[in-house]
């Protein structure tokens, strides 16, 4: 299963993947390209492509859409100043034809921070209601305390596998 | 020389003789910065090598012995490595100012000139001037005791060829040999 993980820089993408594997999350440097992680999760083989989210790297995201089974969009729920930027980039991505069939998981990350927007408000700010015609779920999480990560990845592998089952 | 494609190297039944492309076939400035092997369950480092990117390009003409030093590695692993259940490998590399359209790695492992394992991984596109990593966590099949003993008593009989292709064109070829010592 090919999982594409994108979002603005500093959202916590790399930390989430490391945390999922119980790795040290104290020494993560900004991603200047991709970090691919090949791992198994609940018996499924995942190839997670975590792509750098800095403005200069975003035009290259489109090179990674092919064959993507799931898209994980990671949001820094406490970065209120860049929510609008985040909303625009997300909806740009969802217009991409090659990603139409992909499962969509939105991680509302950094929920451990007191000022983080709760999921309901985040959904409004990101206009999640306008996303129809695809399997989509928003999951509150924190890469620091680990909450929500399993729920999110569970949704991803179950949704992909049910689709694969349906069409095979 | 016939064109070396992924299909060609996947058909090899023993280690390649010599290197199938010159060092300067790597026109993309791909450089390996870090390679690490760990036992997953205990997080024990089995092998680790890291380096800074080259500050200067290599000279055009290289002494074959020096070239061999650059392109081949000899690994000495503890025999317990063959008993690990789960292994984690990490490869970090950077690419030059040109975009790399489709990078693919094929690694072929032979023991006593018999194919024992193939790794085939498609990285796909690499962003210009990027630093990238690939971490793989995988379960190792359990070896029977006799096989482990065979590896331990046959130093350097385990060999591998690593081939890197961009758009199915061979741009790098490195070799490795392995020995396992009783720990
Ligand atoms: N408080 C808090 N900080 C986080 C969380 N996730 C990531 N961070 C921090 O946010 C920064 C950026 O994380 P990183 O994983 O590099 O973001 P990326 O650019 O999306 O890959 C780092 O300093 C992380 O420690 C979280 O859930 N809570
Ligand atoms: Mg990152």
Coordinates of C-alpha atoms in Angstrom, one line a residue, chain B residues 41 51 59 95 127 182:
Chain B
X41 CA 13.5 -5.3 18.4
X51 CA 30.0 10.8 5.4
X59 CA 39.3 12.7 -11.1
X95 CA 21.1 14.4 -5.4
X127 CA 13.8 16.6 -6.1
X182 CA 30.8 -16.2 15.9

